[in-house]
PDB file of C-alpha atoms and ligand atoms in Angstrom:
ATOM      1  CA  MET A   1       0.030   0.285   0.114  1.00  0.00           C
ATOM      2  CA  THR A   2       1.419   3.633  -1.121  1.00  0.00           C
ATOM      3  CA  TYR A   3       1.497   5.982   1.555  1.00  0.00           C
ATOM      4  CA  ASP A   4      -1.488   8.714   0.937  1.00  0.00           C
ATOM      5  CA  PRO A   5       0.020  12.117   2.449  1.00  0.00           C
ATOM      6  CA  ASN A   6      -3.471  13.407   2.876  1.00  0.00           C
ATOM      7  CA  ASN A   7      -4.671  10.930   5.426  1.00  0.00           C
ATOM      8  CA  ILE A   8      -5.435  12.550   8.755  1.00  0.00           C
ATOM      9  CA  PHE A   9      -2.460  11.765  10.773  1.00  0.00           C
ATOM     10  CA  ALA A  10      -0.129  13.262   8.199  1.00  0.00           C
ATOM     11  CA  LYS A  11      -2.249  16.312   8.574  1.00  0.00           C
ATOM     12  CA  ILE A  12      -1.835  16.383  12.253  1.00  0.00           C
ATOM     13  CA  LEU A  13       1.936  16.061  11.721  1.00  0.00           C
ATOM     14  CA  ARG A  14       1.799  18.619   9.672  1.00  0.00           C
ATOM     15  CA  GLY A  15       0.025  20.897  11.933  1.00  0.00           C
ATOM     16  CA  GLU A  16      -2.691  21.093   9.360  1.00  0.00           C
ATOM     17  CA  ILE A  17      -5.556  20.735  12.439  1.00  0.00           C
ATOM     18  CA  PRO A  18      -4.835  20.583  15.078  1.00  0.00           C
ATOM     19  CA  CYS A  19      -4.554  17.016  17.935  1.00  0.00           C
ATOM     20  CA  ASN A  20      -5.029  17.549  21.824  1.00  0.00           C
ATOM     21  CA  LYS A  21      -1.367  16.328  21.998  1.00  0.00           C
ATOM     22  CA  VAL A  22       0.164  14.165  25.601  1.00  0.00           C
ATOM     23  CA  TYR A  23       3.810  13.948  24.183  1.00  0.00           C
ATOM     24  CA  GLU A  24       6.138  14.329  21.205  1.00  0.00           C
ATOM     25  CA  ASP A  25       9.529  14.195  20.249  1.00  0.00           C
ATOM     26  CA  GLU A  26      11.772  13.813  17.075  1.00  0.00           C
ATOM     27  CA  TYR A  27      10.385  10.782  16.655  1.00  0.00           C
ATOM     28  CA  ALA A  28       6.694  10.594  17.747  1.00  0.00           C
ATOM     29  CA  LEU A  29       3.732  12.577  18.076  1.00  0.00           C
ATOM     30  CA  ALA A  30       0.846  11.371  20.785  1.00  0.00           C
ATOM     31  CA  PHE A  31      -2.291  12.449  21.480  1.00  0.00           C
ATOM     32  CA  HIS A  32      -5.854  11.391  22.563  1.00  0.00           C
ATOM     33  CA  ASP A  33      -7.905   9.760  20.579  1.00  0.00           C
ATOM     34  CA  ILE A  34     -10.927  11.525  19.265  1.00  0.00           C
ATOM     35  CA  ASN A  35     -13.127   8.793  20.164  1.00  0.00           C
ATOM     36  CA  PRO A  36     -11.865   6.807  23.127  1.00  0.00           C
ATOM     37  CA  GLN A  37     -12.880   3.591  23.820  1.00  0.00           C
ATOM     38  CA  ALA A  38     -11.394   3.630  27.370  1.00  0.00           C
ATOM     39  CA  PRO A  39     -10.979   6.784  29.991  1.00  0.00           C
ATOM     40  CA  VAL A  40      -7.067   6.343  28.239  1.00  0.00           C
ATOM     41  CA  HIS A  41      -7.142   6.288  25.167  1.00  0.00           C
ATOM     42  CA  VAL A  42      -4.093   7.408  23.231  1.00  0.00           C
ATOM     43  CA  LEU A  43      -1.914   7.067  19.684  1.00  0.00           C
ATOM     44  CA  VAL A  44       1.007   7.371  19.551  1.00  0.00           C
ATOM     45  CA  ILE A  45       2.277   7.699  15.863  1.00  0.00           C
ATOM     46  CA  PRO A  46       5.633   8.114  14.281  1.00  0.00           C
ATOM     47  CA  LYS A  47       7.130  10.876  12.629  1.00  0.00           C
ATOM     48  CA  GLY A  48       7.745   9.482   9.273  1.00  0.00           C
ATOM     49  CA  GLU A  49       5.462   8.300   6.423  1.00  0.00           C
ATOM     50  CA  TYR A  50       4.875   4.544   6.925  1.00  0.00           C
ATOM     51  CA  VAL A  51       1.472   3.040   6.764  1.00  0.00           C
ATOM     52  CA  SER A  52       1.418   0.297   9.263  1.00  0.00           C
ATOM     53  CA  MET A  53       3.819  -1.698  10.896  1.00  0.00           C
ATOM     54  CA  ALA A  54       5.285  -3.854   7.722  1.00  0.00           C
ATOM     55  CA  ASP A  55       6.466  -1.044   6.057  1.00  0.00           C
ATOM     56  CA  PHE A  56       8.121   0.573   9.002  1.00  0.00           C
ATOM     57  CA  THR A  57       9.948  -2.015  10.631  1.00  0.00           C
ATOM     58  CA  ALA A  58      11.002  -3.163   6.720  1.00  0.00           C
ATOM     59  CA  ASP A  59      11.956   0.977   5.726  1.00  0.00           C
ATOM     60  CA  ALA A  60      11.921   2.675   8.759  1.00  0.00           C
ATOM     61  CA  PRO A  61      15.641   3.807   9.871  1.00  0.00           C
ATOM     62  CA  ASP A  62      16.393   2.310  12.734  1.00  0.00           C
ATOM     63  CA  GLU A  63      16.815   5.084  14.994  1.00  0.00           C
ATOM     64  CA  LEU A  64      13.381   6.006  14.124  1.00  0.00           C
ATOM     65  CA  ILE A  65      11.938   2.199  15.441  1.00  0.00           C
ATOM     66  CA  THR A  66      13.843   3.212  18.502  1.00  0.00           C
ATOM     67  CA  GLY A  67      13.103   6.307  19.036  1.00  0.00           C
ATOM     68  CA  PHE A  68       9.042   5.207  18.276  1.00  0.00           C
ATOM     69  CA  PHE A  69       9.083   2.480  20.452  1.00  0.00           C
ATOM     70  CA  ARG A  70      10.648   4.026  23.229  1.00  0.00           C
ATOM     71  CA  ALA A  71       8.350   7.099  23.161  1.00  0.00           C
ATOM     72  CA  VAL A  72       5.117   4.461  22.970  1.00  0.00           C
ATOM     73  CA  GLY A  73       7.171   3.376  26.564  1.00  0.00           C
ATOM     74  CA  THR A  74       7.443   6.822  27.892  1.00  0.00           C
ATOM     75  CA  VAL A  75       3.773   7.835  27.015  1.00  0.00           C
ATOM     76  CA  ALA A  76       2.441   4.530  28.938  1.00  0.00           C
ATOM     77  CA  LYS A  77       4.640   5.498  31.641  1.00  0.00           C
ATOM     78  CA  GLU A  78       3.887   9.879  31.624  1.00  0.00           C
ATOM     79  CA  LEU A  79       0.443   8.653  31.888  1.00  0.00           C
ATOM     80  CA  GLY A  80       0.633   6.597  35.306  1.00  0.00           C
ATOM     81  CA  LEU A  81      -0.468   3.317  33.680  1.00  0.00           C
ATOM     82  CA  VAL A  82       2.571   0.968  33.859  1.00  0.00           C
ATOM     83  CA  GLU A  83       1.600  -0.024  37.553  1.00  0.00           C
ATOM     84  CA  PRO A  84      -2.588  -0.905  36.776  1.00  0.00           C
ATOM     85  CA  GLY A  85      -1.682  -1.940  33.486  1.00  0.00           C
ATOM     86  CA  TYR A  86      -2.703  -1.044  30.249  1.00  0.00           C
ATOM     87  CA  ARG A  87      -3.019  -2.174  26.317  1.00  0.00           C
ATOM     88  CA  THR A  88      -1.610  -1.519  23.136  1.00  0.00           C
ATOM     89  CA  LEU A  89      -2.778  -2.279  19.853  1.00  0.00           C
ATOM     90  CA  ALA A  90      -1.983  -1.524  16.163  1.00  0.00           C
ATOM     91  CA  ASN A  91      -4.424  -2.065  13.618  1.00  0.00           C
ATOM     92  CA  ALA A  92      -3.029  -3.344  10.149  1.00  0.00           C
ATOM     93  CA  GLY A  93      -4.764  -3.488   6.717  1.00  0.00           C
ATOM     94  CA  ALA A  94      -8.541  -4.836   6.403  1.00  0.00           C
ATOM     95  CA  HIS A  95      -9.297  -7.248   8.885  1.00  0.00           C
ATOM     96  CA  ALA A  96      -7.505  -5.314  11.360  1.00  0.00           C
ATOM     97  CA  HIS A  97     -10.029  -2.248  10.119  1.00  0.00           C
ATOM     98  CA  GLN A  98      -7.366   0.231   9.886  1.00  0.00           C
ATOM     99  CA  GLU A  99      -9.281   3.571   9.378  1.00  0.00           C
ATOM    100  CA  VAL A 100      -6.421   6.306   9.405  1.00  0.00           C
ATOM    101  CA  PRO A 101      -3.100   4.535   6.657  1.00  0.00           C
ATOM    102  CA  HIS A 102      -0.704   5.977   9.023  1.00  0.00           C
ATOM    103  CA  LEU A 103       0.795   4.110  11.351  1.00  0.00           C
ATOM    104  CA  HIS A 104      -0.510   4.237  15.116  1.00  0.00           C
ATOM    105  CA  ILE A 105      -0.429   2.661  18.516  1.00  0.00           C
ATOM    106  CA  HIS A 106      -3.355   2.453  20.502  1.00  0.00           C
ATOM    107  CA  ILE A 107      -2.494   2.502  24.195  1.00  0.00           C
ATOM    108  CA  PHE A 108      -5.566   2.199  25.854  1.00  0.00           C
ATOM    109  CA  GLY A 109      -5.888   1.780  29.507  1.00  0.00           C
ATOM    110  CA  GLY A 110      -7.683   3.316  33.344  1.00  0.00           C
ATOM    111  CA  VAL A 111     -10.341   0.379  33.628  1.00  0.00           C
ATOM    112  CA  PRO A 112      -9.748  -3.240  33.786  1.00  0.00           C
ATOM    113  CA  LEU A 113      -9.899  -3.945  29.866  1.00  0.00           C
ATOM    114  CA  GLY A 114     -11.450  -7.521  29.631  1.00  0.00           C
ATOM    115  CA  PRO A 115     -10.465 -10.519  26.946  1.00  0.00           C
ATOM    116  CA  MET A 116      -8.123  -9.398  23.974  1.00  0.00           C
ATOM    117  CA  LEU A 117     -10.203 -10.560  21.441  1.00  0.00           C
ATOM    118  CA  ASP A 118     -13.615 -10.497  20.735  1.00  0.00           C
ATOM    119  CA  ARG A 119     -14.454 -13.079  22.545  1.00  0.00           C
ATOM    120  CA  GLN A 120     -16.381 -15.162  19.422  1.00  0.00           C
ATOM    121  CA  PHE A 121     -12.569 -15.974  18.179  1.00  0.00           C
ATOM    122  CA  SER A 122     -11.766 -17.790  21.634  1.00  0.00           C
ATOM    123  CA  ASN A 123     -11.893 -21.571  22.862  1.00  0.00           C
ATOM    124  CA  ASN A 124     -13.036 -20.573  25.974  1.00  0.00           C
TER     125      ASN A 124
HETATM  126  P1  AMP B 201      -7.443   2.730  13.623  1.00  0.00           P
HETATM  127  O1  AMP B 201      -9.133   1.812  12.995  1.00  0.00           O
HETATM  128  O2  AMP B 201      -6.833   2.011  14.290  1.00  0.00           O
HETATM  129  O3  AMP B 201      -6.606   3.058  12.521  1.00  0.00           O
HETATM  130  O4  AMP B 201      -7.857   3.777  14.117  1.00  0.00           O
HETATM  131  C1  AMP B 201      -8.185   5.297  13.769  1.00  0.00           C
HETATM  132  C2  AMP B 201      -8.654   5.995  14.905  1.00  0.00           C
HETATM  133  O5  AMP B 201      -7.825   7.400  14.976  1.00  0.00           O
HETATM  134  C3  AMP B 201      -9.738   5.694  15.813  1.00  0.00           C
HETATM  135  O6  AMP B 201      -9.872   5.086  17.117  1.00  0.00           O
HETATM  136  C4  AMP B 201     -10.335   7.035  15.637  1.00  0.00           C
HETATM  137  O7  AMP B 201     -11.217   7.132  16.950  1.00  0.00           O
HETATM  138  C5  AMP B 201      -8.721   7.483  15.703  1.00  0.00           C
HETATM  139  N1  AMP B 201      -9.227   8.900  14.883  1.00  0.00           N
HETATM  140  C6  AMP B 201      -9.544   9.428  13.771  1.00  0.00           C
HETATM  141  N2  AMP B 201      -9.537  10.914  13.477  1.00  0.00           N
HETATM  142  C7  AMP B 201      -8.868  11.487  14.461  1.00  0.00           C
HETATM  143  C8  AMP B 201      -8.372  12.281  14.815  1.00  0.00           C
HETATM  144  N3  AMP B 201      -8.754  13.851  14.098  1.00  0.00           N
HETATM  145  N4  AMP B 201      -7.935  12.691  15.737  1.00  0.00           N
HETATM  146  C9  AMP B 201      -7.623  12.017  16.959  1.00  0.00           C
HETATM  147  N5  AMP B 201      -7.910  10.279  16.825  1.00  0.00           N
HETATM  148  C10 AMP B 201      -8.694  10.097  15.539  1.00  0.00           C
END
């Protein structure tokens, strides 16, 4: 999939539309999800043109990959989520219902989060 520079997160990165920012460094930007699915629901996006985990891990410079994942950990820590626990999630492609074609990690927290996936797919 080729990167669409007009996707909404690209516009946020360029400052063309606002976000409710929680963290920024040279590698990543984190902001509150506009339609939160948990009391804490933050998105962390890399500063680069990557659709999802596949092209990011294949093509991004090592420094960006390291910096991005460090930022995810830093954001979770700064949000006070490490001790109570939290969940990270990255949707990729149609089966995962990825809506925005710019790699993003969801951070969910603030309550017990229940099962990892819809129960229809589990054996118990
Ligand atoms: P995904 O299905 O993993 O691609 O998730 C995209 C997420 O982006 C959804 O949770 C949306 O609520 C969120 N989202 C879409 N537009 C914005 C925006 N302008 N600011 C913050 N979050 C957004």
